[in-house]
Coordinates of C-alpha atoms and ligand atoms in Angstrom, one line a residue:
X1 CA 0.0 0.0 0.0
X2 CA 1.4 3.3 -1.0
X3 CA 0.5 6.3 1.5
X4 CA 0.3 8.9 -1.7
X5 CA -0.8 8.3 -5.4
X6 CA -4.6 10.2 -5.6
X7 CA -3.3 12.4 -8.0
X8 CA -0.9 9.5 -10.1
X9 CA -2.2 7.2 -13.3
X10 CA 0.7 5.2 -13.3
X11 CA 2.3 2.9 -11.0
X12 CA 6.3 3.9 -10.1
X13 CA 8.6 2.2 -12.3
X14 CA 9.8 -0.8 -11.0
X15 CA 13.5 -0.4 -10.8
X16 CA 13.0 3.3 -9.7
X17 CA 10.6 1.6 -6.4
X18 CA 13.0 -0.4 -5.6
X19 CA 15.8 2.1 -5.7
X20 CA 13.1 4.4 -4.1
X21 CA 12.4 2.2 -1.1
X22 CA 13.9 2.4 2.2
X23 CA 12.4 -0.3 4.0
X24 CA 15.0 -2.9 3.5
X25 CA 17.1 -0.9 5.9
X26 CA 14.8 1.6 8.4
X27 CA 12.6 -1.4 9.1
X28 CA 15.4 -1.4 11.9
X29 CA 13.1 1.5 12.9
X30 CA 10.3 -0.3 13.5
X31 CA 9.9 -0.6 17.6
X32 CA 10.7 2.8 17.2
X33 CA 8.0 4.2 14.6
X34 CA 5.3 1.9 16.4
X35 CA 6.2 3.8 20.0
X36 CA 6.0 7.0 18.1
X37 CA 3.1 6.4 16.2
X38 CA 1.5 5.3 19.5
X39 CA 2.4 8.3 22.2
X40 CA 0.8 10.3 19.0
X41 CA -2.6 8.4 18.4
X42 CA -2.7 8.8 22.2
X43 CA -2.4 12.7 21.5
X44 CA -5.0 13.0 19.1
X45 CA -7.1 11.5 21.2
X46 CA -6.2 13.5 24.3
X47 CA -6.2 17.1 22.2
X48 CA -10.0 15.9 21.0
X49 CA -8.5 15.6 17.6
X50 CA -10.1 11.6 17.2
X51 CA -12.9 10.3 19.7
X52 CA -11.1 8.4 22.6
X53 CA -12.5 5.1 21.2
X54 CA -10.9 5.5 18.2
X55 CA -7.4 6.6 19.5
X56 CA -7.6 3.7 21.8
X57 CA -8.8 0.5 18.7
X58 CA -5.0 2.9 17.1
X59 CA -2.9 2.1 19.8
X60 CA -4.0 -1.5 20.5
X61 CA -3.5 -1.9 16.8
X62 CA -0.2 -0.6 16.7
X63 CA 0.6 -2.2 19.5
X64 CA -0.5 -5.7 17.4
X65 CA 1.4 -4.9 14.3
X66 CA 5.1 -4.6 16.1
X67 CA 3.4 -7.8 18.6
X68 CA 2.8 -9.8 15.1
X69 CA 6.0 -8.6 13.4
X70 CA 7.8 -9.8 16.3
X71 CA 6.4 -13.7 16.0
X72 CA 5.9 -13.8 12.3
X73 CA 9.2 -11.7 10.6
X74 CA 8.6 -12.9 7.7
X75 CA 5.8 -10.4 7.3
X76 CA 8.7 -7.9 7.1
X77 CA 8.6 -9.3 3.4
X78 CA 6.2 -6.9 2.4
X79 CA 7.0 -5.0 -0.7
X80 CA 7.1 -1.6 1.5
X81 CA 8.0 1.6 0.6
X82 CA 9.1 2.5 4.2
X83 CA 8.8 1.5 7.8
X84 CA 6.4 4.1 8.1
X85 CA 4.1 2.8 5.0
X86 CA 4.5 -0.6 6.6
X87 CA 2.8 -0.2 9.9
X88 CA -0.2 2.1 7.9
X89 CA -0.2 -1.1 6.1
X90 CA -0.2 -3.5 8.6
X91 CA -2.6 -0.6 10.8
X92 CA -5.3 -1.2 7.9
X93 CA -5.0 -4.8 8.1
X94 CA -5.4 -4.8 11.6
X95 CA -8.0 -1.9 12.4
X96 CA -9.5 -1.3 9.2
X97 CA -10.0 2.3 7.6
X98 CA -9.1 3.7 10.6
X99 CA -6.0 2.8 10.5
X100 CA -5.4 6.1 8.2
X101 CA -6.4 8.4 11.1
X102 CA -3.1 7.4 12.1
X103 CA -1.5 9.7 10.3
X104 CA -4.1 12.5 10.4
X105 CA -1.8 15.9 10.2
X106 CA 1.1 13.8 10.3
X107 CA 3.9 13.8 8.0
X108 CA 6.8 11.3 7.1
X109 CA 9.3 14.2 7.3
X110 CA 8.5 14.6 11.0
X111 CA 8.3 10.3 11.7
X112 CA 11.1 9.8 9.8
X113 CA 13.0 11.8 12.3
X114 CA 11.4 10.9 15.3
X115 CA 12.1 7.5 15.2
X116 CA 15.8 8.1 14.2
X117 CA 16.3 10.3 17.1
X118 CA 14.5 7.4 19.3
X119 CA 16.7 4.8 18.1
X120 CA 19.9 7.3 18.3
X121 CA 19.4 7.8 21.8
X122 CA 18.8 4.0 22.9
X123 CA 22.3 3.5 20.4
X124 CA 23.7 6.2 22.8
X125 CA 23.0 4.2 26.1
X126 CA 24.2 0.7 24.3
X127 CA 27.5 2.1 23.1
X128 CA 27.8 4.0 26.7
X129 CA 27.6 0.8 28.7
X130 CA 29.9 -1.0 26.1
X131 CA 32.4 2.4 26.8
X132 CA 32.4 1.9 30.6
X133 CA 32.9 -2.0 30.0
X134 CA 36.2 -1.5 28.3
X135 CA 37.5 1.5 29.9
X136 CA 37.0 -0.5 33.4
X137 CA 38.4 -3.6 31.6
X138 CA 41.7 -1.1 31.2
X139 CA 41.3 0.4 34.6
X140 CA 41.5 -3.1 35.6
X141 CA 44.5 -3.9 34.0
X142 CA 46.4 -0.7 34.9
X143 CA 46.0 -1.6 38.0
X144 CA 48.0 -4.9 37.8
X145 CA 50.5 -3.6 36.0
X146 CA 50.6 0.1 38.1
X147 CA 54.0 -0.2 39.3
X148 CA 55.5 -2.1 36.9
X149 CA 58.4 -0.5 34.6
X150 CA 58.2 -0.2 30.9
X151 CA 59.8 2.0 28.3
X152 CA 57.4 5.0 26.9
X153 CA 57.9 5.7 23.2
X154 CA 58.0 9.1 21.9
X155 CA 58.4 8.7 17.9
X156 CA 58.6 4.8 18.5
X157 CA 61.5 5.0 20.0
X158 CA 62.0 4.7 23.5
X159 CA 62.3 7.9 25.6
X160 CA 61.4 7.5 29.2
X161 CA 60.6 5.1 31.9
X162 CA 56.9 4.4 32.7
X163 CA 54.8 2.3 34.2
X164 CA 52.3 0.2 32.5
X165 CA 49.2 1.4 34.2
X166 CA 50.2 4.9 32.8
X167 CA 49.9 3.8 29.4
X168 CA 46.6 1.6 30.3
X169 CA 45.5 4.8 31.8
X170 CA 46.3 6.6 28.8
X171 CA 44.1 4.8 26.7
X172 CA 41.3 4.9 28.8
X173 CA 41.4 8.3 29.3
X174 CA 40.0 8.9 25.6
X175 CA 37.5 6.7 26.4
X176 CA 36.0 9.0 29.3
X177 CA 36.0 12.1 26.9
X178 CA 34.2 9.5 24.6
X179 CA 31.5 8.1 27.2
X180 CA 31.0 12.2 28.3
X181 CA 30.9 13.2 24.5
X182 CA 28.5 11.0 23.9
X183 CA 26.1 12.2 27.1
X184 CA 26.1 15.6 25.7
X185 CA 24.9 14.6 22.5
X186 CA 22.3 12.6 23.9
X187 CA 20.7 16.2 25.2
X188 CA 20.7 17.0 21.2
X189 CA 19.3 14.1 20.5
X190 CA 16.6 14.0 22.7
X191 CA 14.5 16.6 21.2
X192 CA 10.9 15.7 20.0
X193 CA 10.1 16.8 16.3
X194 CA 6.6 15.1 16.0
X195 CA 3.9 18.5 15.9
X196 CA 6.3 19.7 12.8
X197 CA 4.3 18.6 10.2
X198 CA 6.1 18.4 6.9
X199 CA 7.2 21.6 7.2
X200 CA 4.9 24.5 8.5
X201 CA 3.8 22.9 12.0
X202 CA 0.6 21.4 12.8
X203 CA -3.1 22.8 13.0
X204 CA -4.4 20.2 15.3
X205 CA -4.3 21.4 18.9
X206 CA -1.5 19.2 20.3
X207 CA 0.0 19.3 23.6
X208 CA 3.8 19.0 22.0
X209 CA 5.0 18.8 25.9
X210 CA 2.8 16.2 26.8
X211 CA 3.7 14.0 23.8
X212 CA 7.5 14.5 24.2
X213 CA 7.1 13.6 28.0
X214 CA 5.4 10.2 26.8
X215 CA 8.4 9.1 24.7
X216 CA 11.0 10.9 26.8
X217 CA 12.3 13.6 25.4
X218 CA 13.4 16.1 27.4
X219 CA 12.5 19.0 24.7
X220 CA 10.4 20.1 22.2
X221 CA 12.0 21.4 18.9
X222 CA 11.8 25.2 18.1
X223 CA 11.0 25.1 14.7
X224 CA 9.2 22.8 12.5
X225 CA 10.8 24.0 9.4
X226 CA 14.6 23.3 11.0
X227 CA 13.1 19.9 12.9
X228 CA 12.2 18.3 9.6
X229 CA 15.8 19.5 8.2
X230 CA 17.8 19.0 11.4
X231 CA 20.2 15.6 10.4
X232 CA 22.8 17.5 12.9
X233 CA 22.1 15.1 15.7
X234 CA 23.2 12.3 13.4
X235 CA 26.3 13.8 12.0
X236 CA 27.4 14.6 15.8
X237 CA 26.5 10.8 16.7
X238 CA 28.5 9.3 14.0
X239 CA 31.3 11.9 15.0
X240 CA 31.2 10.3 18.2
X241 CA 31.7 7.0 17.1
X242 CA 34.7 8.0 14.6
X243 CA 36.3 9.4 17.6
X244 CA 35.9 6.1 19.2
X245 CA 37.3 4.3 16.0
X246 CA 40.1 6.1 16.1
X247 CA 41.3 6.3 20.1
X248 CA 40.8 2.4 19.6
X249 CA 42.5 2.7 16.3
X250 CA 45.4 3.7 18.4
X251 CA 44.9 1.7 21.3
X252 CA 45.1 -1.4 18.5
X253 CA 48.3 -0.1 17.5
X254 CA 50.1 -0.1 20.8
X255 CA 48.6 -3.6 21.4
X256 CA 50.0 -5.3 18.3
X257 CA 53.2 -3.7 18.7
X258 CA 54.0 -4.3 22.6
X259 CA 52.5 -8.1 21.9
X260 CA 54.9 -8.3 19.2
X261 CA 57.9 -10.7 19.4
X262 CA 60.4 -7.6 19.4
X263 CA 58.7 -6.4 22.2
X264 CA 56.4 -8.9 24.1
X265 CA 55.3 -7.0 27.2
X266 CA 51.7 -8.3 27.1
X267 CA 50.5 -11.7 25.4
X268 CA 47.2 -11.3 23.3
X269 CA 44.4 -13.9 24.3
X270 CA 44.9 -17.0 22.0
X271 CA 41.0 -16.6 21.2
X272 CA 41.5 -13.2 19.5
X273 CA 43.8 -14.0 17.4
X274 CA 44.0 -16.1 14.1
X275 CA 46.7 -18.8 12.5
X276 CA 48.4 -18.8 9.4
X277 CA 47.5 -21.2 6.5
X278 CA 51.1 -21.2 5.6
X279 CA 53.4 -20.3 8.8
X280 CA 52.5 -22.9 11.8
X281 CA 54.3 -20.5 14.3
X282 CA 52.1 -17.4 13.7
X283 CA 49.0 -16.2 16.2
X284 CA 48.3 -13.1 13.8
X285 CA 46.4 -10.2 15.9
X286 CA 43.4 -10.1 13.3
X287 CA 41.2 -8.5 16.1
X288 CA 43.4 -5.4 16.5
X289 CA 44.1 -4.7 13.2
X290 CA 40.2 -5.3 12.1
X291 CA 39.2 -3.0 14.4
X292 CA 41.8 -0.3 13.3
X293 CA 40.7 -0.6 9.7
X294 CA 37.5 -0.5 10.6
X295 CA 38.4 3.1 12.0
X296 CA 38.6 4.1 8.3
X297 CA 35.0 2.6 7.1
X298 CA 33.2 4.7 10.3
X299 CA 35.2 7.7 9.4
X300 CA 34.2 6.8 5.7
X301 CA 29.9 7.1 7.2
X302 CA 30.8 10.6 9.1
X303 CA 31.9 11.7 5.2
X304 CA 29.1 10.3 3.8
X305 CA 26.9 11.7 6.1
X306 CA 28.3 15.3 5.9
X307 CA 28.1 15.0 1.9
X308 CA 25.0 14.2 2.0
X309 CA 23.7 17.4 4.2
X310 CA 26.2 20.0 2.5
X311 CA 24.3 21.7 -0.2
X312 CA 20.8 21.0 0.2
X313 CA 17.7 23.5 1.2
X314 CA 16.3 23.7 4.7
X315 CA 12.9 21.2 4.5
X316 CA 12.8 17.5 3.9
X317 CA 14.8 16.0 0.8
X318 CA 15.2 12.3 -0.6
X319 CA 19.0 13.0 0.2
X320 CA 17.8 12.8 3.9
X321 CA 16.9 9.3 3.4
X322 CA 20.5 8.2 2.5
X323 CA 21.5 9.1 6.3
X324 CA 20.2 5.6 7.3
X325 CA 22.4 2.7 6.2
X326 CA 25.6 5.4 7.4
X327 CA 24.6 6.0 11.5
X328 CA 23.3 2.0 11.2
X329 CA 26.7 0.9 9.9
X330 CA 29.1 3.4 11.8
X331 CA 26.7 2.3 15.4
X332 CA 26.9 -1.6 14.0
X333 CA 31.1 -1.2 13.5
X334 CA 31.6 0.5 17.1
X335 CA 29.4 -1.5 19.0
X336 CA 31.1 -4.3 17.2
X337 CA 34.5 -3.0 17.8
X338 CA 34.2 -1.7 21.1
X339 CA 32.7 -5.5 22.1
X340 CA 35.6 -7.1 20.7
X341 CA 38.6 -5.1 21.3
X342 CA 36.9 -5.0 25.4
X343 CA 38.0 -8.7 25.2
X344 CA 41.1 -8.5 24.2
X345 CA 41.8 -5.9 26.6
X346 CA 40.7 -8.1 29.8
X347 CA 42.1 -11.1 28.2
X348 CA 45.7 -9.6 28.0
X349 CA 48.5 -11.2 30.2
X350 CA 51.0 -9.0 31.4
X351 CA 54.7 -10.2 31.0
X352 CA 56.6 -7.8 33.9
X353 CA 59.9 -9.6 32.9
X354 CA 60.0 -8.0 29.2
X355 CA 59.2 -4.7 30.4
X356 CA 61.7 -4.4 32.9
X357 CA 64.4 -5.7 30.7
X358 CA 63.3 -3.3 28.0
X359 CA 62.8 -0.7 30.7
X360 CA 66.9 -0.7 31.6
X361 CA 67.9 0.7 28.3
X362 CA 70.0 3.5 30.0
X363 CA 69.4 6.0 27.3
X364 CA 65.8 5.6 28.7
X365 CA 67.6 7.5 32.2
X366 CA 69.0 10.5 30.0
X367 CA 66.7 12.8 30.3
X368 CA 65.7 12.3 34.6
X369 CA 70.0 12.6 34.8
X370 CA 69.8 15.8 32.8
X371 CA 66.9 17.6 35.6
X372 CA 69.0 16.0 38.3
X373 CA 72.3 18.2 37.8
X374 CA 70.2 21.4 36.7
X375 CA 68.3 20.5 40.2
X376 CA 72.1 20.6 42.0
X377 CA 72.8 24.0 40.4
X378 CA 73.6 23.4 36.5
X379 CA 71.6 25.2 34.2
X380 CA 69.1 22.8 32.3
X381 CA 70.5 23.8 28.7
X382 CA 74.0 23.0 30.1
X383 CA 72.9 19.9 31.8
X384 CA 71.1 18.9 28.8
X385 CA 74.6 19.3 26.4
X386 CA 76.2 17.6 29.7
X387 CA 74.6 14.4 28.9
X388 CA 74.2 14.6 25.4
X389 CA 77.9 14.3 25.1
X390 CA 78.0 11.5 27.7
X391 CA 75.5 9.7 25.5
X392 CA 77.4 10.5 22.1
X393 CA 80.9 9.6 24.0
X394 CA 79.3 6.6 25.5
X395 CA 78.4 5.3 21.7
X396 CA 81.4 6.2 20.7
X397 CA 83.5 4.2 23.2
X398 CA 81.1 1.5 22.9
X399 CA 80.6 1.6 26.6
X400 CA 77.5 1.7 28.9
X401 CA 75.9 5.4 29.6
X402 CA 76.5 4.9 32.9
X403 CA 80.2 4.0 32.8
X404 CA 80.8 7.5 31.1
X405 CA 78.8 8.8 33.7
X406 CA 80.7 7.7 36.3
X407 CA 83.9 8.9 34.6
X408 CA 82.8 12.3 33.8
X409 CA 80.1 13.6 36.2
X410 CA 82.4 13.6 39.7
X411 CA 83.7 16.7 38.2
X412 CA 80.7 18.6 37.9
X413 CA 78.4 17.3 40.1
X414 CA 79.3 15.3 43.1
X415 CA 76.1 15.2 44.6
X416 CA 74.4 13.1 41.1
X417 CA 77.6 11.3 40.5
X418 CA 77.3 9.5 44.0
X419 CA 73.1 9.2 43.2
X420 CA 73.8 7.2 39.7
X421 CA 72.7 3.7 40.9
X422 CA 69.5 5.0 42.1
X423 CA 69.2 7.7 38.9
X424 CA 70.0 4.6 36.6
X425 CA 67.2 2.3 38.6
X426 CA 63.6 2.7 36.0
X427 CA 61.6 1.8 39.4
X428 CA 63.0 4.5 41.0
X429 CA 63.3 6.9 37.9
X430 CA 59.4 6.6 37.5
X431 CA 59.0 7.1 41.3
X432 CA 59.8 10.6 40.9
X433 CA 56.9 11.7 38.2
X434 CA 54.5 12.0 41.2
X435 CA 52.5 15.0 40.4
X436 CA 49.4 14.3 39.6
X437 CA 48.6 12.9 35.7
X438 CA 52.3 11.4 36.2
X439 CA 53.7 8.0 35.9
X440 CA 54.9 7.5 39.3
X441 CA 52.7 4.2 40.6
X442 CA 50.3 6.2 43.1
X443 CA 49.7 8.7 40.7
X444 CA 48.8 6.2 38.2
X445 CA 46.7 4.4 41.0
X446 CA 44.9 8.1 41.7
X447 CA 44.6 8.3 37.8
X448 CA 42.8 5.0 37.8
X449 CA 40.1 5.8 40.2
X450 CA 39.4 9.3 38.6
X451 CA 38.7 6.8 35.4
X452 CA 36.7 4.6 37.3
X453 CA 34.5 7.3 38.9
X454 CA 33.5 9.3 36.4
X455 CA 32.8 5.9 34.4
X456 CA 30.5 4.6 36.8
Ligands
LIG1 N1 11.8 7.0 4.0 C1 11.9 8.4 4.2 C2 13.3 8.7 4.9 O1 13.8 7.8 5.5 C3 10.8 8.9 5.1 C4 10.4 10.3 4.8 C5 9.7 10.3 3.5 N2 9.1 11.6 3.3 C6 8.8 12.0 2.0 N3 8.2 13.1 1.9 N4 9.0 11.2 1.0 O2 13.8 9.8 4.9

């Protein structure tokens, strides 16, 4: 059943219908459209717009049609033209005639939205929930690992000592901004267009508040014109979940390079990984590097998206309809990845050996010997030339850092020259990064808990 066509004499062209129709994707809108369609039969009937009786046989009915789509699915066959032609459809079949006082002063422009924004903001809770999962999941292993010593990489080389629950920290971090990101976009999602019309607003006497309380919004839109246009709450949403991509993009990263032979300071869980067909000895991490290139196809939805909206007028366009299969597939491919890389992350075994050995590279010490001799009285510049040439003379000698050290610094600082074991010691060099946001293992710890709180 097609909702328009009084004024047609022929039937759409058949390719053009099915290039036309959206219901092979928004039916994922139905729950959505029925609770919609629902709060607003309820409306009409409340305003005086329908006789009770008759908005009550509506919102059984509608109730009926997502009941009977539920047990029988394969009534989701129907040769639709949208969700919203569907449950007219299934209305009539259900309720009769009547079932077209459903839509009395209604307009697809406004349901379209409304149940977008609807399924949005239940999107928003899911991928919230899957946020605090995995950011506890890292919270949880930054805590085993909060004191022990690793190299940080600057560049990809290493730089300075740190401790592994500062890096774990440091990827869950992101993941806070993320989970807060995506609370204040809920708030612009949560805005009722229904009482829009298609364009102009509605001449029935609705009580806009009253409907928007019913489905929970916590507004009412300003302006029917922008409400039917406004595809901004989906553009931000699928911002959010590139963002996502790509802070897990990096987190991926890091993961396949520390579990990496050359470095092997965590061991991926066996089940998240895959063989190869050719090399016996290989457990390939597929699940890291899926979910980074998967960072590219969400991105590649936020582009679409954008396109799409740049360059058309303010009221309802076909364009608008091409929104759909982007938000489903960049909410699909973060939910997705956000699941996966969560176990990963909580199957990980720490291997405290590695990261200590890697952690003694004394070039790692260069920089915490450098603020020790400005702290005795050297100028920081001159310090930082000090051990520069200790380094370069070091390589050059082919001896350790701290041999040259010993040889060299009695004359210009006797105070660090008689502090190099302890200077030289990772444990203790990341002991003294203890202001807050540092690496030193009670920060980290202090870290940690601001993570969990404003998580839970
Ligand atoms: N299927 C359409 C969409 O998703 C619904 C709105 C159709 N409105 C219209 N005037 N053709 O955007």
């Amino acid at each position: 059943m097609k909702l328009w066509g009084g004024n047609y004499s022929t039937d759409p062209d058949r390719a053009f219908w099915n290039f036309n129709q959206s219901f092979s994707f928004d039916q994922r809108l139905l729950a959505e459209e029925v609770a919609a369609s629902r709060a607003y039969v309820r409306a009409l009937g409340r305003c005086g717009a329908l006789p009770a009786a008759d908005a009550a046989a509506l919102d059984a009915g509608l109730e009926q049609v997502l009941a009977q789509a539920r047990l029988e699915p394969e009534r989701l066959a129907l040769d639709a033209e949208d969700v919203h032609s569907f449950v007219e459809t299934r209305l009539n079949e259900v309720v009769g005639d009547l079932a077209g006082q459903a839509h009395l002063g209604r307009s697809r422009n406004e349901q379209s939205v409304t149940a977008l924004r609807l399924w949005i903001r239940a999107t928003i809770d899911a991928l919230r929930d899957a946020l605090r999962g995995l950011g506890l999941g890292l919270v949880a292993q930054g805590r085993k690992g909060h004191d022990l010593v690793m190299p940080g990489y600057t560049h990809t080389r290493a730089a300075e000592a740190i401790t592994f629950g500062h890096l774990a920290a440091a990827h869950a971090w992101p993941l806070v901004r993320d989970f807060e990101r995506l609370g204040e976009a809920r708030r612009r999602v949560n805005v009722l267009p229904l009482g829009s019309g298609a364009l102009a607003g509605t001449a029935l006497p609705l009580d806009r508040e009253a409907l928007a309380a019913e489905l929970g919004f916590e507004a009412v839109s300003g302006n029917a014109l922008d409400a039917v246009s406004d595809r901004d709450f989906v553009s931000e949403f699928v911002f959010c979940c590139a963002q996502v991509q790509i802070h897990l993009s990096r987190l991926c990263d890091d993961l396949i390079r520390f579990s990496g032979p050359e470095h092997g300071f965590v061991t991926l869980p066996e089940a998240f990984t895959t063989g190869s067909s050719l090399m016996p000895q290989k457990k390939n991490p597929d699940a890291l590097e899926l979910v980074r290139g998967k960072s590219g196809r969400v991105l590649g939805d936020l582009v679409a998206l954008l396109t799409i909206l740049k360059g058309i007028p303010a009221g309802y366009q076909k364009d608008l309809q091409e929104d759909k299969e982007a938000v489903f597939d960049a909410a699909d491919t973060t939910l997705a990845s956000v699941g996966v890389i969560g176990g990963v992350v909580s199957g990980l075994a720490l291997r405290p050996e590695a990261m200590r050995a890697a952690a003694g590279t004394e070039g790692l010490m260069a920089a915490g010997l450098a603020v020790a001799l400005a702290r005795e009285g050297l100028p920081f510049r001159k310090a930082h030339a000090l051990v520069g040439s200790l380094v370069g003379e070091a390589e050059r000698n082919g001896e350790s850092l701290l041999a040259a050290a010993r040889r060299v610094l009695p004359q210009h600082s006797p105070a660090v020259a008689g502090r190099l074991d302890a200077l030289f010691d990772p444990a203790q060099a990341v002991q003294t990064k203890a202001a807050a946001g540092g690496t030193a293992p009670a920060a980290v710890s202090a870290s940690l808990d601001q993570i969990e709180a404003r998580l839970r």
